[in-house]
Structures are given as C-alpha cells and as structure tokens.
Coordinates of C-alpha atoms and ligand atoms in Angstrom, one line a residue:
M1 CA -29.5 7.6 1.0
T2 CA -26.3 9.2 -1.1
R3 CA -24.1 6.9 -3.2
P4 CA -20.4 6.6 -1.0
R5 CA -18.0 8.8 -3.4
N6 CA -14.7 6.4 -2.3
G7 CA -14.1 3.3 -3.0
F8 CA -15.2 2.0 -6.3
P9 CA -16.1 5.2 -8.0
E10 CA -12.8 5.8 -7.5
L11 CA -11.1 2.6 -9.3
R12 CA -13.6 3.6 -12.4
Q13 CA -12.9 6.8 -12.4
A14 CA -8.6 5.6 -12.4
W15 CA -10.4 2.7 -15.2
R16 CA -11.9 5.6 -17.2
S17 CA -9.1 7.9 -17.2
G18 CA -6.7 4.7 -19.8
M19 CA -10.3 4.9 -21.5
W20 CA -8.8 6.4 -24.5
L21 CA -5.6 4.2 -23.8
L22 CA -7.8 1.4 -24.1
V23 CA -10.0 2.6 -27.6
A24 CA -6.9 2.7 -28.8
V25 CA -5.0 -0.6 -28.5
F26 CA -8.7 -1.5 -29.7
L27 CA -8.1 0.1 -32.8
F28 CA -5.0 -1.9 -32.7
S29 CA -6.2 -5.3 -31.9
V30 CA -8.6 -4.6 -35.0
F31 CA -5.9 -4.0 -37.3
V32 CA -3.8 -6.9 -35.7
N33 CA -6.8 -9.7 -35.8
L34 CA -7.5 -8.5 -39.6
L35 CA -3.9 -9.3 -40.2
M36 CA -4.1 -12.7 -38.5
L37 CA -6.2 -13.5 -41.5
T38 CA -3.1 -13.4 -43.5
G39 CA -1.7 -17.3 -42.7
P40 CA -4.9 -18.8 -43.7
L41 CA -5.2 -16.4 -46.6
F42 CA -1.9 -16.8 -47.9
M43 CA -3.1 -20.9 -47.4
L44 CA -5.7 -20.7 -49.3
Q45 CA -4.0 -18.5 -52.6
V46 CA -0.5 -21.4 -52.0
Y47 CA -2.8 -24.3 -52.5
D48 CA -5.3 -23.0 -54.1
R49 CA -3.8 -21.0 -56.8
V50 CA -0.7 -21.7 -56.7
L51 CA -0.1 -24.9 -56.5
G52 CA -3.4 -24.9 -59.1
S53 CA -1.5 -22.5 -62.2
R54 CA 2.7 -23.7 -60.9
S55 CA 3.5 -19.5 -60.6
E56 CA 6.5 -18.6 -59.2
E57 CA 6.0 -15.4 -60.6
T58 CA 2.4 -15.3 -57.6
L59 CA 4.7 -17.5 -54.9
V60 CA 7.3 -14.4 -54.5
A61 CA 4.6 -12.2 -55.2
L62 CA 2.2 -13.3 -52.3
F63 CA 5.4 -14.1 -50.6
L64 CA 6.7 -10.7 -50.0
L65 CA 2.6 -9.7 -49.4
V66 CA 3.2 -11.7 -46.0
G67 CA 6.2 -10.9 -45.0
V68 CA 5.3 -7.6 -44.9
L69 CA 1.8 -8.1 -43.3
F70 CA 3.0 -10.0 -40.8
A71 CA 6.0 -7.7 -40.0
L72 CA 3.6 -5.1 -39.5
M73 CA 1.1 -7.5 -36.8
G74 CA 4.5 -8.0 -35.2
V75 CA 5.2 -4.0 -35.1
L76 CA 1.2 -3.2 -34.0
D77 CA 1.3 -6.7 -31.6
F78 CA 3.9 -4.8 -29.8
A79 CA 2.6 -1.6 -29.9
R80 CA -0.3 -2.7 -28.3
G81 CA 1.7 -4.3 -25.3
R82 CA 3.1 -1.0 -24.9
I83 CA -0.1 1.0 -24.4
L84 CA -0.9 -2.3 -22.3
A85 CA 1.6 -1.4 -19.6
R86 CA 1.6 2.6 -19.9
V87 CA -3.0 2.0 -19.3
G88 CA -1.6 0.1 -16.0
A89 CA 1.1 2.2 -15.2
R90 CA -1.5 4.8 -15.1
F91 CA -4.2 3.0 -13.3
Q92 CA -1.5 2.2 -10.6
T93 CA -0.5 5.7 -9.9
M94 CA -3.3 7.7 -10.3
L95 CA -4.2 5.6 -7.4
D96 CA -0.5 5.3 -6.1
R97 CA -0.9 8.1 -3.6
R98 CA -4.1 7.5 -2.0
V99 CA -3.6 3.8 -1.5
F100 CA -1.0 4.5 0.3
G101 CA -2.6 7.9 2.4
A102 CA -5.7 5.4 3.7
V103 CA -3.3 2.4 4.6
M104 CA -1.5 5.1 7.1
R105 CA -4.9 6.1 8.2
H106 CA -5.4 2.8 8.6
S107 CA -2.6 2.5 10.3
L108 CA -3.9 4.7 13.2
I109 CA -6.0 2.1 14.8
P110 CA -3.8 0.4 16.4
Q111 CA -5.4 -3.0 16.0
F112 CA -4.5 -3.0 12.3
R113 CA -1.1 -1.9 12.5
A114 CA -0.7 -5.1 12.8
G115 CA -2.5 -6.2 11.0
P116 CA -1.3 -7.7 7.0
V117 CA -1.1 -4.7 5.2
A118 CA -3.7 -5.6 1.6
G119 CA -4.2 -1.6 -0.5
P120 CA -0.4 -2.4 -2.5
R121 CA -0.7 -5.5 -2.7
D122 CA -4.2 -5.5 -4.0
L123 CA -3.4 -2.8 -6.5
E124 CA -0.3 -4.0 -7.8
A125 CA -2.6 -7.2 -8.4
I126 CA -4.5 -4.9 -10.7
R127 CA -1.5 -3.7 -12.3
T128 CA -0.5 -6.9 -13.5
V129 CA -2.8 -7.7 -15.3
F130 CA -2.1 -5.1 -17.9
T131 CA 1.3 -6.5 -18.4
S132 CA 0.1 -10.0 -18.9
P133 CA -1.4 -11.7 -21.9
A134 CA -4.5 -12.2 -20.4
M135 CA -5.1 -8.6 -21.5
P136 CA -4.1 -8.7 -25.4
A137 CA -6.3 -11.8 -25.2
F138 CA -10.1 -10.3 -23.9
F139 CA -8.9 -7.6 -26.9
D140 CA -8.6 -10.5 -29.3
A141 CA -12.1 -12.8 -28.7
P142 CA -14.1 -10.3 -30.0
W143 CA -12.5 -11.7 -33.2
T144 CA -13.2 -15.5 -32.0
P145 CA -16.5 -14.5 -34.1
L146 CA -15.8 -13.3 -36.3
F147 CA -12.8 -16.5 -36.7
I148 CA -15.5 -18.2 -37.0
A149 CA -18.0 -17.1 -39.1
A150 CA -15.5 -17.2 -41.4
I151 CA -15.1 -20.7 -40.6
F152 CA -18.8 -21.0 -41.8
V153 CA -18.0 -19.7 -45.0
F154 CA -16.1 -22.1 -46.0
H155 CA -17.9 -25.0 -45.1
P156 CA -21.1 -25.3 -42.0
L157 CA -20.2 -28.6 -40.7
L158 CA -16.3 -26.9 -39.9
G159 CA -18.7 -23.9 -38.4
G160 CA -20.9 -26.3 -36.4
L161 CA -17.5 -28.5 -35.5
A162 CA -15.6 -24.5 -34.2
V163 CA -18.9 -23.5 -32.3
A164 CA -18.6 -26.9 -30.7
G165 CA -15.2 -26.6 -29.3
G166 CA -15.3 -22.8 -28.4
V167 CA -18.7 -24.0 -26.0
F168 CA -16.4 -26.9 -24.8
L169 CA -13.3 -24.9 -24.4
V170 CA -15.5 -21.9 -22.6
G171 CA -17.3 -24.3 -20.1
V172 CA -14.0 -25.7 -18.8
A173 CA -13.1 -21.8 -17.9
A174 CA -16.0 -21.9 -16.6
L175 CA -16.0 -24.8 -14.2
N176 CA -12.4 -24.4 -13.3
N177 CA -13.3 -20.9 -11.9
W178 CA -15.9 -22.7 -10.0
L179 CA -13.3 -25.1 -9.0
T180 CA -10.3 -22.9 -8.0
R181 CA -12.6 -20.1 -7.2
H182 CA -12.0 -21.0 -2.8
G183 CA -8.7 -22.4 -3.2
T184 CA -6.6 -19.2 -4.4
A185 CA -7.9 -16.9 -1.9
G186 CA -7.5 -19.4 0.7
A187 CA -3.5 -19.3 -0.7
Q188 CA -3.1 -16.4 -1.3
A189 CA -4.6 -15.5 2.4
A190 CA -2.2 -17.6 4.1
A191 CA 1.3 -16.4 2.0
R192 CA 0.2 -13.1 3.6
D193 CA -0.2 -14.2 7.0
A194 CA 3.0 -15.9 6.3
Q195 CA 4.5 -13.1 4.4
D196 CA 3.6 -11.1 7.3
L197 CA 5.2 -13.6 10.0
A198 CA 8.6 -14.0 8.4
D199 CA 8.9 -9.5 8.6
Q200 CA 8.2 -9.5 11.4
A201 CA 10.3 -12.2 12.9
R202 CA 13.4 -10.3 10.6
H203 CA 12.9 -7.3 12.0
S204 CA 12.5 -8.5 15.7
C205 CA 15.3 -11.0 14.9
E206 CA 17.7 -10.4 17.7
I207 CA 15.1 -11.1 20.7
V208 CA 14.3 -14.8 18.7
Y209 CA 17.4 -15.5 19.5
A210 CA 17.5 -14.1 22.3
Q211 CA 14.7 -15.0 24.0
G212 CA 14.9 -19.0 22.1
M213 CA 12.5 -18.1 20.2
N214 CA 13.3 -19.7 16.7
G215 CA 11.7 -23.0 16.8
T216 CA 8.6 -21.7 18.3
I217 CA 8.9 -18.9 15.7
S218 CA 10.1 -20.8 12.1
A219 CA 7.5 -23.5 13.1
R220 CA 4.8 -21.2 13.4
W221 CA 5.7 -19.7 9.7
Q222 CA 5.8 -23.5 8.3
R223 CA 2.4 -23.7 8.8
F224 CA 1.0 -20.9 7.8
Q225 CA 3.6 -21.9 4.4
G226 CA 1.8 -25.2 4.6
I227 CA -1.3 -24.0 4.4
A228 CA -0.5 -21.7 1.2
L229 CA 1.4 -25.0 -0.1
A230 CA -1.3 -26.8 0.3
Q231 CA -3.6 -24.5 -1.5
T232 CA -1.1 -23.5 -3.9
V233 CA -0.5 -26.8 -5.2
R234 CA -4.5 -28.0 -5.2
T235 CA -5.3 -24.9 -6.9
S236 CA -2.4 -25.4 -9.1
D237 CA -3.7 -28.7 -9.9
W238 CA -7.1 -28.2 -10.9
T239 CA -5.8 -25.0 -12.9
G240 CA -3.2 -27.0 -14.5
L241 CA -5.2 -29.5 -15.6
F242 CA -7.7 -27.5 -17.3
A243 CA -4.8 -25.1 -19.0
S244 CA -3.3 -29.1 -20.4
L245 CA -7.2 -30.6 -21.7
T246 CA -7.4 -27.3 -23.1
K247 CA -4.6 -27.4 -24.9
A248 CA -4.6 -30.8 -26.4
F249 CA -8.0 -30.7 -26.5
R250 CA -7.8 -27.3 -28.9
L251 CA -4.6 -29.3 -31.2
F252 CA -6.9 -32.8 -31.0
L253 CA -10.1 -30.1 -32.5
Q254 CA -7.9 -28.8 -34.8
S255 CA -6.7 -32.2 -36.4
A256 CA -10.5 -33.1 -36.0
M257 CA -11.0 -30.0 -38.0
L258 CA -8.6 -30.8 -41.2
A259 CA -10.2 -34.5 -41.0
L260 CA -13.9 -33.4 -41.2
G261 CA -12.1 -30.7 -44.0
A262 CA -10.5 -33.9 -45.7
W263 CA -14.0 -36.3 -45.7
L264 CA -15.4 -33.0 -47.2
V265 CA -13.0 -32.4 -49.8
L266 CA -12.7 -36.3 -50.7
N267 CA -16.4 -35.2 -51.2
G268 CA -15.8 -32.8 -53.0
E269 CA -17.4 -29.3 -50.9
M270 CA -14.9 -27.2 -50.5
T271 CA -10.8 -27.2 -51.3
A272 CA -8.1 -28.0 -50.0
G273 CA -6.6 -24.6 -49.4
G274 CA -10.1 -24.3 -48.1
M275 CA -9.6 -27.2 -45.5
I276 CA -6.1 -25.7 -44.1
A277 CA -7.4 -22.1 -43.9
A278 CA -10.5 -23.6 -41.6
S279 CA -7.9 -25.3 -39.2
I280 CA -5.5 -22.0 -38.8
L281 CA -8.5 -20.2 -37.9
L282 CA -10.1 -22.0 -36.0
G283 CA -6.7 -22.4 -34.0
R284 CA -6.4 -18.4 -33.9
G285 CA -10.0 -17.8 -32.5
L286 CA -9.5 -20.0 -30.4
A287 CA -6.2 -19.1 -28.6
P288 CA -7.7 -15.9 -26.8
V289 CA -9.8 -18.5 -24.7
E290 CA -6.7 -20.2 -24.0
Q291 CA -4.5 -17.9 -23.0
V292 CA -7.1 -16.2 -20.3
I293 CA -7.7 -20.4 -19.1
G294 CA -3.9 -20.2 -18.5
Q295 CA -3.9 -16.7 -16.5
W296 CA -6.5 -17.1 -14.8
A297 CA -5.1 -17.3 -11.6
L298 CA -3.5 -14.2 -11.6
L299 CA -7.2 -12.7 -13.4
Q300 CA -8.7 -14.0 -9.9
R301 CA -5.7 -12.2 -8.2
A302 CA -7.4 -9.0 -9.9
F303 CA -11.0 -9.5 -9.3
A304 CA -10.1 -10.3 -5.7
G305 CA -7.8 -7.1 -5.3
W306 CA -10.6 -4.9 -7.4
K307 CA -13.4 -5.9 -4.9
A308 CA -10.8 -5.4 -1.9
L309 CA -9.7 -2.6 -3.0
G310 CA -12.6 -1.0 -3.4
A311 CA -13.6 -2.1 -0.4
F312 CA -11.3 -0.6 1.8
L313 CA -11.0 2.8 0.1
E314 CA -14.6 2.8 0.7
A315 CA -14.2 2.0 4.3
T316 CA -10.9 4.5 4.2
P317 CA -11.8 7.8 3.0
P318 CA -9.2 11.0 2.7
A319 CA -9.3 12.9 5.0
P320 CA -11.0 15.9 4.9
E321 CA -9.8 19.5 2.8
T322 CA -9.3 21.7 5.3
L323 CA -8.1 25.9 4.9
R324 CA -3.9 26.4 5.8
L325 CA -4.2 28.2 9.2
P326 CA -1.8 30.5 9.9
K327 CA 0.7 29.1 12.5
P328 CA -1.5 29.3 16.1
T329 CA 0.0 30.6 19.0
P330 CA 0.9 28.2 21.3
S331 CA -2.1 27.8 23.7
L332 CA -3.6 24.7 24.0
T333 CA -7.0 24.2 25.8
L334 CA -8.3 20.4 26.6
R335 CA -12.1 20.5 27.9
G336 CA -14.1 17.3 29.0
V337 CA -11.9 14.9 26.6
T338 CA -12.9 11.9 27.0
V339 CA -11.0 8.4 25.1
F340 CA -11.8 4.8 24.6
A341 CA -9.5 2.3 23.1
P342 CA -11.3 0.5 20.4
G343 CA -13.8 -1.8 22.1
A344 CA -13.2 -1.3 25.2
R345 CA -16.1 -1.0 27.9
Q346 CA -14.0 1.8 30.1
P347 CA -12.5 4.7 29.1
T348 CA -8.8 5.4 28.7
L349 CA -9.3 9.0 29.3
S350 CA -12.0 10.6 32.2
N351 CA -13.7 14.0 31.4
I352 CA -9.9 16.0 31.2
S353 CA -10.0 19.5 31.3
F354 CA -6.7 21.5 31.7
S355 CA -5.1 23.5 29.3
V356 CA -1.6 25.2 29.0
T357 CA -0.5 28.7 28.2
P358 CA 2.2 30.2 26.3
G359 CA 5.4 30.4 27.2
E360 CA 4.1 27.5 30.0
A361 CA 5.9 23.9 30.1
A362 CA 3.8 21.6 32.4
A363 CA 4.8 18.0 33.2
I364 CA 2.2 15.3 32.7
I365 CA 2.7 13.0 35.7
G366 CA 1.5 9.1 36.4
K367 CA 1.5 5.5 36.9
S368 CA 2.3 3.2 34.2
G369 CA -0.3 2.3 32.3
S370 CA -2.8 5.7 33.5
G371 CA -3.0 7.2 30.0
K372 CA -0.5 9.8 29.6
S373 CA 0.8 8.4 26.1
T374 CA -2.7 8.2 25.0
L375 CA -3.5 11.8 25.9
A376 CA 0.1 12.6 24.3
K377 CA -1.1 10.9 21.2
T378 CA -4.9 12.8 22.1
L379 CA -3.5 16.2 22.2
L380 CA -1.3 15.4 19.1
G381 CA -5.0 14.7 17.0
L382 CA -4.0 10.4 16.3
I383 CA -7.0 9.6 18.7
H384 CA -9.6 11.1 18.1
P385 CA -11.8 12.1 22.4
V386 CA -15.8 10.0 22.0
A387 CA -17.0 13.4 24.1
G388 CA -14.8 17.1 24.7
E389 CA -12.9 19.9 22.6
L390 CA -9.2 20.0 22.1
R391 CA -9.0 23.6 21.0
L392 CA -4.9 24.6 19.7
G393 CA -4.5 28.3 19.2
G394 CA -8.1 28.7 19.1
A395 CA -9.0 25.9 16.2
A396 CA -9.7 22.9 16.8
L397 CA -7.5 20.4 15.7
D398 CA -9.6 18.8 12.9
Q399 CA -9.2 22.0 10.8
Y400 CA -5.9 22.6 10.5
D401 CA -4.4 20.7 7.5
R402 CA -2.7 17.6 9.0
D403 CA 0.2 18.3 6.9
A404 CA 0.9 21.8 8.9
L405 CA -0.6 21.0 12.0
G406 CA 2.7 18.2 12.5
T407 CA 5.2 21.2 11.9
F408 CA 3.6 23.3 14.5
I409 CA 4.0 20.5 16.9
G410 CA 7.6 19.5 18.3
Y411 CA 6.7 15.4 19.3
L412 CA 9.1 12.6 20.8
P413 CA 7.2 9.3 20.5
Q414 CA 8.1 6.8 24.2
Q415 CA 9.1 4.3 21.6
V416 CA 11.9 6.1 18.6
S417 CA 11.6 5.2 15.8
L418 CA 13.8 6.6 13.0
F419 CA 13.3 6.3 9.2
A420 CA 15.8 4.7 6.4
G421 CA 18.2 8.1 5.3
T422 CA 20.5 10.2 6.8
I423 CA 20.7 11.7 9.7
S424 CA 20.1 15.1 8.6
E425 CA 17.4 13.7 6.3
N426 CA 15.6 12.2 9.0
I427 CA 15.6 15.6 12.0
A428 CA 14.2 17.6 8.3
R429 CA 11.2 15.0 8.8
M430 CA 12.3 13.0 5.2
C431 CA 11.7 16.5 3.3
P432 CA 14.7 15.9 0.5
D433 CA 16.5 19.0 0.9
P434 CA 16.8 20.0 3.9
D435 CA 17.8 23.1 4.7
D436 CA 21.2 22.9 6.7
S437 CA 20.9 25.8 9.0
R438 CA 17.6 24.4 10.4
V439 CA 18.9 20.9 11.0
V440 CA 22.4 21.7 12.6
D441 CA 20.3 24.4 14.9
A442 CA 17.9 21.8 15.2
A443 CA 20.8 19.2 16.7
H444 CA 22.4 21.8 18.6
R445 CA 18.8 22.4 21.2
A446 CA 19.0 18.5 21.2
N447 CA 23.0 18.7 22.4
A448 CA 22.8 16.1 19.4
H449 CA 25.3 18.0 17.2
E450 CA 28.7 16.5 18.0
M451 CA 27.5 13.9 18.5
I452 CA 26.8 13.3 14.7
L453 CA 30.2 15.4 14.2
S454 CA 32.1 12.6 15.9
L455 CA 30.5 9.5 13.0
P456 CA 32.5 8.7 10.0
D457 CA 29.9 9.8 8.4
G458 CA 28.4 12.6 9.9
Y459 CA 24.7 14.4 8.8
K460 CA 25.4 12.0 6.5
T461 CA 25.2 8.9 7.7
M462 CA 22.8 6.7 7.1
V463 CA 19.9 4.9 9.6
H464 CA 18.4 1.9 9.2
A465 CA 16.6 -0.8 11.1
G466 CA 19.5 -2.0 14.0
G467 CA 22.2 0.0 13.3
P468 CA 25.0 2.2 13.5
L469 CA 22.7 4.4 16.4
S470 CA 22.6 3.2 19.9
G471 CA 19.2 3.7 21.8
G472 CA 20.3 7.3 23.5
Q473 CA 21.3 8.6 19.7
C474 CA 18.4 7.5 18.1
Q475 CA 16.8 9.2 21.2
R476 CA 18.5 12.5 20.6
I477 CA 18.0 12.9 16.9
A478 CA 14.4 12.4 17.8
L479 CA 14.6 15.2 20.0
A480 CA 16.0 17.2 17.3
R481 CA 13.5 16.2 14.5
A482 CA 10.7 17.5 17.2
F483 CA 12.7 20.8 17.8
Y484 CA 12.7 20.9 13.3
G485 CA 11.6 23.7 11.8
D486 CA 9.7 26.3 14.2
P487 CA 6.9 24.3 16.4
V488 CA 5.1 26.5 18.5
L489 CA 3.8 23.5 21.4
L490 CA 6.9 20.9 22.8
I491 CA 4.8 16.9 23.1
L492 CA 7.3 14.7 24.9
D493 CA 6.6 11.6 26.0
E494 CA 9.2 10.2 27.8
P495 CA 11.9 12.2 26.5
N496 CA 15.1 11.1 28.7
S497 CA 13.8 7.5 29.0
A498 CA 17.6 7.0 27.1
L499 CA 19.3 10.2 27.6
D500 CA 22.2 10.6 30.1
G501 CA 23.2 13.4 32.6
E502 CA 24.6 15.8 29.8
G503 CA 21.4 14.8 27.4
S504 CA 18.8 15.6 30.4
E505 CA 20.2 19.7 31.3
A506 CA 20.6 19.6 27.3
L507 CA 17.4 18.9 27.0
N508 CA 16.1 20.8 30.1
R509 CA 17.8 24.2 28.3
A510 CA 16.2 23.4 25.6
V511 CA 13.0 22.9 27.2
R512 CA 14.3 27.0 29.6
D513 CA 14.6 28.7 25.2
F514 CA 11.1 27.6 24.3
K515 CA 9.7 28.9 27.3
R516 CA 11.7 31.8 27.0
D517 CA 10.5 32.1 23.4
G518 CA 6.7 32.5 24.6
K519 CA 6.0 28.8 23.3
A520 CA 4.2 26.0 24.9
V521 CA 6.2 22.5 26.4
I522 CA 4.2 19.4 28.1
I523 CA 6.3 17.1 29.5
M524 CA 4.8 12.9 29.9
T525 CA 7.1 11.1 33.3
H526 CA 7.4 9.4 35.6
R527 CA 11.3 10.2 36.2
P528 CA 11.9 13.4 38.2
M529 CA 15.0 15.0 35.4
A530 CA 12.1 15.9 33.2
I531 CA 9.8 18.2 35.1
A532 CA 12.9 20.8 36.3
E533 CA 11.5 22.9 34.1
C534 CA 8.0 22.6 34.2
D535 CA 5.6 25.5 36.3
R536 CA 2.7 22.8 36.2
L537 CA 2.1 19.8 36.9
I538 CA -1.0 17.7 36.2
V539 CA -1.5 14.4 37.9
V540 CA -2.9 11.7 35.5
E541 CA -4.4 8.9 37.7
N542 CA -6.4 5.5 35.2
G543 CA -7.0 8.0 33.2
R544 CA -8.6 10.7 35.5
L545 CA -6.9 14.1 36.2
K546 CA -6.1 13.8 39.9
A547 CA -4.3 17.5 40.3
D548 CA -3.4 20.5 38.4
G549 CA -1.7 23.6 39.4
P550 CA 1.9 24.9 40.3
R551 CA 4.4 22.0 40.7
D552 CA 6.1 22.2 44.0
E553 CA 2.1 22.4 45.1
V554 CA 1.1 19.9 43.4
L555 CA 4.2 17.5 44.5
R556 CA 3.7 18.7 47.9
T557 CA 0.4 18.6 48.3
M558 CA -0.5 14.7 46.1
V559 CA 2.9 12.7 45.8
K560 CA 3.6 10.9 48.6
N561 CA 6.6 11.1 49.1
A562 CA 7.2 14.1 47.6
G563 CA 9.4 15.5 50.0
D564 CA 12.1 13.5 48.5
L565 CA 10.7 13.9 44.9
Q566 CA 10.6 17.7 45.7
N567 CA 14.1 17.9 47.0
L568 CA 15.7 14.9 44.0
V569 CA 14.2 17.8 42.2
L570 CA 15.7 20.5 42.5
R571 CA 19.2 19.1 43.2
R572 CA 19.0 17.6 39.7
S573 CA 18.0 21.2 38.4
G574 CA 20.9 22.8 40.5
A575 CA 18.0 25.2 41.5
Ligands
ATP601 N1 -5.6 4.3 20.4 C1 -5.7 4.1 21.3 N2 -6.7 4.3 22.1 C2 -7.3 4.8 23.2 N3 -6.8 3.9 24.3 C3 -5.6 3.5 24.1 C4 -5.3 3.2 23.1 N4 -4.2 2.8 22.8 C5 -4.0 1.5 23.8 N5 -5.1 2.5 25.2 C6 -5.0 2.5 26.5 O1 -4.5 3.3 27.4 C7 -4.0 2.6 28.4 C8 -2.8 3.7 29.1 O2 -1.4 3.4 28.1 P1 -0.3 4.6 27.6 O3 0.2 3.9 26.9 O4 -1.2 5.9 27.6 O5 -0.4 4.5 29.4 P2 1.2 5.1 30.2 O6 0.4 6.2 30.9 O7 2.2 6.3 29.0 O8 1.9 3.5 30.3 P3 3.8 3.7 30.7 O9 4.1 5.2 31.3 O10 3.9 2.4 30.9 O11 4.1 4.3 29.3 C9 -3.6 1.7 27.8 O12 -4.3 1.0 28.9 C10 -4.5 0.7 27.1 O13 -5.4 -0.1 26.8

C-alpha cells in the first residue's frame, strides 16, 4: 500500500521548512536559560560574599555585571520571540495557497459548500501557538531538570522537594487535559455553528426581515451560542481552577522551599544564600510548566487543528499537474455522459450525447429541474460524469490546466455573483491589472458599456454585496465577464433572465458575432427570446436527451405549442 503524500506529510514538510529557525531558537534558549541563572547566582554572591565581606566594591561590580547579563537575556528572549513569530508566519504562508485551493475544490461538492470552512481556521490555530507564550515555554521546559539538578547541588532534600512539586504540577496538567479534552472541541464546534449561522443571516438579512424570520433565526443562533457558551464556561472553569491551583501551589512550593532551606541553614547544612538561590531556581524551573498549563486551551485547539487539517488535506489532494494545452478549436463533443447527484439513486443526466461545432449556437431547453444547469456545469468540468466522455477541441476537459480552461470558456451562471472589487476588475475576472481595452470591448458586447459609464465612478465603481447595482446590471456585468478575453466557447445559463428587451437584443448580437468568428455557443434556457440566434435545439427531459436537431425542425416536432413558440421566436428576432 502506498503511503499518502497529501495531508500530514504536507504539514510536516511545512513544519520542517522552519527547522533551521527553530534550531536558532533552541540556541537562543540555551543562552536565555543559562542567563536565567544570573538571579540565583547574584543572590548567592550577595548573601554569602558581599554581606560576609561587607565589600561595597564587590556589590557594585556584581550589580553592574548582573545589569549587563539581564539586558543580554532580555535581548535574546525578545529575539527568539521574533523568530518564533516568523516560523509561524512561514508555516502558514507555505500552506495558505494549498489550503485555499483545497477549500475551493472541496466546495465544488454542493453539500460541503454550505458547511463550515474549517481549513483556514485550523491553520490559523496552529500558527497562533508560535506567537503564544506556550512556544518559548516548550524551549525552556528541557531546562527544568537542569534547574532542579542545581537545587540538588545545594541540598538533596531541597532537590527532592522540587522533584515532588514538579511531578505534582505535571500531574495537574495531565488531569486538566483529560477533563477538558471533550469540552474544548465541543465548544469550538458550537461556536463555529453559531458563527456560520450569523454569517448566513447577515448575507440574507433582507429575506430575514422581509419574511419575519428575525425571531426564529436569532433564537436558533442563540441556541448555538448558548451551547458554545455553556461548554466554554465549563471548560474555562476547569482550566481556571487548574491554573489557579498551579499558581498557588508553585508559590506555596517556593515558600516551602524557603522553610526547608531555613531549617537546613539553622542546622548548619547550607548557607542563607543557597536557601534563597534554591527558591529562585525552583520558580524558574517550574515557570514553563505553569505557562503551558495556562495556554492549554490554545494548545488543544492547535492539536485539534493539526489533526483536522491533515485529514482534510489528505482527503482533498491538489489538482493533478497538467500540460498547458494550446487554445482548443471550438468543438465540443459529449458521448454517453451520465451524472449522479451525490448520494442520489437516479441519475440527473443519463447517457447524454451531442456535439457542437465551430460557428454553431445550440440552445438546450427543458422544464425546470430537467438538468440544464447540471449539464452546463458538467460542460465546464465542474461536475464529473460517472460515465461517458466529454471533449473540447479533441481533448478531455481534465487534460487542460483548470485556470487555462477557464480562459477558453465564457460562462454566465444562472445565479450571478460578483466579487468585492471594481466593475473593471470583475469583468477582467479579478485580474489585479485589467487590460482596459479588453474590459471595454467585453462591456460593449454585453451592452453594459453605457450603463457602466452612467454610474458615478464608471468602471471604477466598487461592487459589494447588496449594492450598488440592480439584478439586470449585475447580469450584464457577468455577461461581460463571460465575454472577457477571447473564449472559444460560451456557456450561458438563462442569460436573459434579468435582461430587458434591449439587453436581450444585445445578447443576440453578441451570439451572432461569436458564430461569425467561428466560435461555439451553448445557451440553457426556457425563454424563447434566448434561442433566436440558435441554429440547434437540444431538448432535455428528466435528464435525458429528448430531441436534437435544427431549431425549427425540433420546435415543430417536439414542443407541443411549436407554432406559437416559433412565431414568438421569429417575431422577436425580427426574422
Ligand atoms: N452537483 C450535482 N450533480 C448532479 N446533480 C445535481 C447536482 N446538483 C444538483 N443536482 C440535481 O440536478 C437536478 C436538476 O437541477 P438543474 O438545476 O440542473 O435543473 P434545471 O433544468 O437547470 O432547472 P431550472 O430551469 O429550474 O434552473 C436537481 O433536481 C438536483 O437533484
């Protein structure tokens, strides 16, 4: 069995790419931890040497030295924090594109599109650990045994007390982890549900108000929020309890250490300086443990994110590398194409075969739900048939590079959506430096140029959810986006659903121009106006091909009210 190369191996590779920086952090940590001995050593010297000798010169010299050493420790500690932040940023940057790509591929499956998008959040959760105090604590933790060993040097009894205290703290951390492991995950899942519902409600706020759904939606949101809050409070109660317990215990342990030390001093088994130094060493040694416990919720989220992200990337491999094929000839062939909706028993499209040749415009008509939009998405390679083959310019769709294929095809979806950006960027398919002449040319073809110029900011008008364009204006801009560049095939799904008579005429003109240029056009519709320029008519019924042939012939034989429809088509097209 071959081991998967996607998923966890990708995470590990991104992690390893920052390894040399982590080695630098490790080296910095060596010095930071050695410099942490400055305090106890200074204490030892002051108590045992300065106070004993009553030498002010020694005190001043030691004090200056300590100042320099602490300054050095501060600089090194700051530097390793900066490096760790960059290791995290590097980890995220290496995976950002891949995760975004995987989310996009995953969203092509309709039932996943509506679900929560975890990938980027998981990645963010892992990165956050690098900027949290937990990460330096991990690099400090290996020094804990050294500090405890140093306490043994002062006196074995003190060392024994330190070990017992350390073991108790680690036990507390493990118990905390065990008690909160389910609560944290549950709280995160419920918070995600609440956030997703809030986003959805915000996007559809008009329908929420118009249909009096404010109360029901906010009650549903509050329920999710309530679950999230209850779990968070319960988890935070446990974590808070353990954090307080740890803190109080560590302070008590330091006092216990002092008490034991004082007793040993009274018995003449150690010096007063050693007693103070041992107490400080204990504080230093146990600080990383305390810090990790304090950051436990963050660490748990990062561990869960690592597991979820690895599994997600494993299940969503990147698109296979393809050759950049040259621009295809505008001929499309389908043979026996069958498509199932995920989990469906009956096919949405069954054994569909037809071809469209250069210079031809074909209309695909059928009742609502007959499978026209599914066919359009299949022709675009967005839905994969379970059987049959589909070729553009002689090559199967998956032989094309996905982005390149997109430039060869102009697509107008049934439900138009524009992106946050200027009209010109939207027409240029969100290219950051659009070619103005091609943008204007596409707008002209879609009869959108005058309309765009009439807007206060013209082509620079910002498009955003909810404004400032009407449905028809959006459709014309989306049509211009389909025309942008030099597509060889146009696939238009209900192109004049929001167009007025003038817009429909312009669309017919554009289709005529496309045919004249030897390109191919496919229009999914049930509006007669849209088939005026179509030479071919393909009728789909319940996902099956019912008829395919010259438009007028098919109209005569297949459509019940052929006469009326034909008259309407010919009258509207001015033929
Ligand atoms: N990704 C998919 N893969 C296969 N089938 C799907 C997919 N998504 C939806 N379907 C199925 O396709 C059926 C037909 O829907 P489709 O939107 O293609 O019809 P349509 O002819 O365009 O209808 P309308 O004219 O109302 O837009 C739906 O009933 C649904 O079960």
